[in-house]
Amino acid sequence: MSRSSIFLSGLVLSFVSGVACAQDSPVPGEARGTIDGLPFSVALDCRSWDAEQRMVYSAGDNRSSTDANGDGVVFTFNHFAPAAMTDGTLTIDGRTIAINAGFRPGPDDPRWEVSDTQAIFSGPSFGQESAQVDITVDCAPRSAVTRGFTGRVTGTIDDQTVDEPLFCGNWNQPDAIEARTEENVGDAQASVFVMRSSGNGTVEVTTDKGEYQIVAAPIAGTAFDLGDDTVSLQADLTNRQTGNSYSVDLTFACKED
């Protein structure tokens, strides 16, 4: 069946348009090994591992190599195969260690060994901070739960069943509730955005039948039912293009353990 775009709403309200911001979920990995014989382990964000230029950084930090989360540990790794460029930097215990073979490595100098799921370096560091480094950057695929998809969206829309894992990392924001399924995975994709102050928000669902965009607002009679760890939407809606009517009954759940 060809995919079509179907726009559903009880009422499209201008104050809701544009409030739902893009969600991005980290892809967890780990850098582990020893520095001068002392073991260390750093949680990683591997979301760019499969890009042409692999860029990995310590979870909670950012690509500017700053300690954004304030834990005193910063790790970055870059690999660009077309230019044969690979390097890493680790800041830990007040030391910033350049993990690479230098500008003109000799044939016996240590080098990064990069595979589909990991990168390994063993040897002395390069630069002012000298250290013996043994490190493995592990970006092998993790399970959906490990990657933060700890919730679930269940229910029906337009007589189609929805039952998919949810990413819950943005659920407990002070001003909004957000959750979404994994992109291009499963039989359906869905997302929810709710403003805590007003209860207004949006639901977007993609199935084999098409794409559904629903605006919910209490003043329009299309409202969310908000629980401590659930967001539900039940409504009879009309396709604004075809005039066909159908129902939505979805529950987004992100329960804390």
XYZ file of C-alpha atoms in Angstrom:
257
model
C 0.000 0.000 0.000
C 1.372 3.417 -0.957
C 2.112 5.796 1.883
C -0.001 8.907 2.035
C -0.019 11.897 4.310
C -3.124 12.148 6.474
C -3.562 15.114 8.748
C -5.874 14.646 11.693
C -6.969 17.171 14.236
C -9.895 18.244 16.327
C -8.674 21.820 15.946
C -5.339 23.118 14.688
C -4.290 25.876 17.073
C -1.633 28.428 16.216
C -0.212 28.504 19.750
C 0.776 24.850 19.494
C 2.460 24.919 16.113
C 6.207 24.786 16.433
C 6.376 23.948 20.132
C 7.328 20.312 19.665
C 11.079 20.278 19.380
C 13.200 17.538 17.882
C 14.275 14.813 20.235
C 17.610 13.142 20.013
C 18.624 10.144 22.017
C 22.163 9.145 22.883
C 23.549 5.802 21.738
C 25.464 4.416 24.715
C 28.952 2.979 24.527
C 32.007 2.725 26.738
C 35.690 3.664 26.739
C 37.637 1.456 29.123
C 41.234 0.560 29.810
C 44.177 1.784 31.859
C 46.280 4.943 32.147
C 49.721 4.156 33.548
C 48.256 0.910 34.847
C 45.292 2.520 36.620
C 41.902 1.317 35.317
C 39.214 3.692 34.079
C 35.820 3.494 32.413
C 33.919 6.304 30.679
C 30.344 6.142 29.399
C 30.142 7.266 25.765
C 27.655 8.764 23.351
C 28.105 6.805 20.111
C 25.267 8.315 18.075
C 27.707 9.391 15.311
C 29.650 6.128 15.175
C 28.139 5.102 11.839
C 28.781 8.456 10.139
C 31.521 8.828 7.524
C 33.497 10.748 10.136
C 33.044 8.901 13.406
C 32.771 11.298 16.331
C 32.362 9.875 19.823
C 32.375 11.791 23.089
C 31.807 11.142 26.766
C 28.147 10.912 27.722
C 26.762 14.152 29.114
C 29.429 16.266 27.409
C 29.516 17.682 23.891
C 31.639 17.859 20.784
C 33.448 21.001 21.903
C 35.496 18.862 24.312
C 34.178 20.700 27.352
C 33.141 19.105 30.627
C 29.466 19.936 30.198
C 28.238 17.652 32.978
C 30.963 18.668 35.438
C 32.181 15.181 36.351
C 35.832 15.971 35.597
C 36.080 13.439 32.765
C 36.022 14.316 29.055
C 36.706 11.906 26.206
C 36.579 12.509 22.469
C 37.355 10.195 19.570
C 37.465 11.032 15.861
C 38.025 8.692 12.942
C 37.948 9.771 9.293
C 39.007 6.818 7.161
C 39.326 8.630 3.775
C 42.058 10.853 5.226
C 43.532 8.145 7.473
C 42.950 10.415 10.472
C 42.247 8.946 13.905
C 42.775 10.530 17.289
C 41.431 10.584 20.801
C 41.730 12.836 23.834
C 41.049 11.924 27.447
C 40.850 14.388 30.328
C 40.832 12.605 33.663
C 42.226 13.355 37.144
C 43.281 16.807 35.927
C 45.358 15.399 33.052
C 44.610 15.864 29.350
C 46.123 13.009 27.374
C 46.422 12.973 23.580
C 45.838 9.414 22.401
C 47.380 9.147 18.955
C 50.626 8.312 17.222
C 51.740 11.898 16.590
C 52.189 13.800 13.353
C 54.700 11.503 11.672
C 54.488 8.074 13.258
C 57.166 5.538 12.473
C 56.373 2.017 11.311
C 56.617 0.636 14.834
C 54.729 3.422 16.605
C 51.330 2.532 18.107
C 48.237 3.291 16.065
C 44.515 3.117 16.537
C 42.964 -0.103 15.265
C 39.388 0.604 14.189
C 36.731 -2.007 13.401
C 32.973 -1.892 12.806
C 32.144 -1.762 16.511
C 35.258 -0.659 18.390
C 38.622 1.110 18.328
C 41.730 0.057 20.268
C 44.928 1.910 21.134
C 47.856 0.575 23.158
C 51.039 2.528 23.686
C 52.470 5.834 24.895
C 50.475 9.031 24.519
C 51.574 11.894 22.276
C 52.135 15.429 23.515
C 53.077 17.165 26.731
C 51.199 14.794 29.042
C 53.061 11.495 28.832
C 51.246 8.295 29.791
C 51.063 4.642 28.903
C 47.589 4.141 27.465
C 45.570 1.000 26.856
C 42.059 1.862 25.730
C 39.119 0.234 23.978
C 36.340 2.390 22.549
C 33.294 0.118 22.449
C 30.356 1.288 20.336
C 28.784 -2.103 19.666
C 24.970 -1.995 19.342
C 23.082 -2.107 22.634
C 19.564 -3.308 23.343
C 16.656 -0.874 23.075
C 16.334 -0.717 26.877
C 20.042 0.031 27.283
C 19.693 2.851 24.743
C 16.972 4.516 26.785
C 13.863 3.038 25.161
C 12.422 2.038 28.524
C 8.783 2.993 27.957
C 6.064 1.893 25.580
C 3.271 3.323 23.446
C 0.244 1.090 23.007
C -3.216 1.391 21.509
C -4.846 1.944 18.148
C -5.200 4.641 15.527
C -7.456 4.360 12.488
C -8.009 0.636 13.282
C -4.248 0.013 13.332
C -2.510 -1.436 16.377
C 0.456 0.466 17.850
C 2.795 -1.293 20.300
C 6.373 0.038 20.275
C 9.202 0.888 22.735
C 9.548 4.548 23.771
C 12.602 6.690 24.438
C 11.912 8.271 27.841
C 15.013 10.435 28.284
C 13.007 13.662 27.824
C 9.944 12.659 29.830
C 10.687 14.560 33.049
C 11.500 18.008 31.665
C 10.260 20.829 33.917
C 8.123 22.474 31.228
C 7.159 19.632 28.927
C 6.700 15.901 28.473
C 8.300 14.302 25.428
C 8.676 10.723 24.271
C 9.133 8.984 20.952
C 9.720 5.626 19.364
C 12.914 4.711 17.563
C 13.186 6.205 14.093
C 12.577 3.796 11.198
C 12.281 0.793 13.533
C 9.156 -1.284 14.144
C 5.727 -1.351 12.535
C 4.854 2.185 13.640
C 6.606 5.343 14.779
C 5.023 7.700 17.285
C 5.862 10.753 19.358
C 4.111 12.865 21.971
C 4.743 16.406 23.203
C 2.766 18.004 26.039
C 3.201 21.438 27.618
C 2.856 20.960 31.382
C 1.446 24.444 32.010
C -1.511 24.137 29.651
C -1.873 20.464 28.774
C -1.752 21.377 25.090
C 0.368 19.300 22.780
C 0.760 17.109 19.754
C 0.867 13.455 18.776
C 2.492 12.258 15.571
C 2.130 8.701 14.297
C 3.410 7.006 11.155
C 2.015 3.650 10.024
C 1.652 1.763 6.757
C -1.492 3.806 6.091
C 0.192 7.157 6.381
C 1.261 9.973 8.678
C -1.029 11.354 11.370
C -0.542 14.721 13.058
C -2.909 15.430 15.935
C -3.189 18.609 17.977
C -4.704 18.214 21.423
C -5.987 21.133 23.503
C -8.603 21.208 26.264
C -10.414 24.219 24.778
C -10.877 22.259 21.550
C -12.371 19.271 23.300
C -9.420 17.097 22.314
C -7.418 16.733 25.496
C -4.725 14.503 26.938
C -5.340 12.416 30.035
C -2.179 12.947 32.103
C -1.094 10.462 34.770
C 2.056 10.361 36.879
C 3.874 8.345 34.252
C 1.416 8.133 31.355
C -0.054 10.345 28.659
C -3.215 9.068 26.976
C -5.284 10.415 24.114
C -8.740 9.163 23.176
C -10.624 11.008 20.474
C -12.820 10.676 17.416
C -11.148 12.610 14.634
C -11.789 13.594 11.057
C -9.423 13.493 8.129
C -9.437 17.116 7.026
C -8.547 16.154 3.452
C -11.013 13.306 2.850
C -13.643 13.902 5.508
C -13.350 10.315 6.752
C -13.822 9.793 10.484
C -11.928 7.429 12.736
C -10.631 7.091 16.274
C -7.375 7.272 18.190
C -6.771 5.546 21.519
C -3.082 5.710 22.488
C -1.212 5.564 25.788
C 2.410 6.667 26.135
C 3.931 5.194 29.310
C 7.336 5.967 30.823
C 7.293 4.402 34.270
C 10.319 4.747 36.527
C 11.708 1.555 38.038
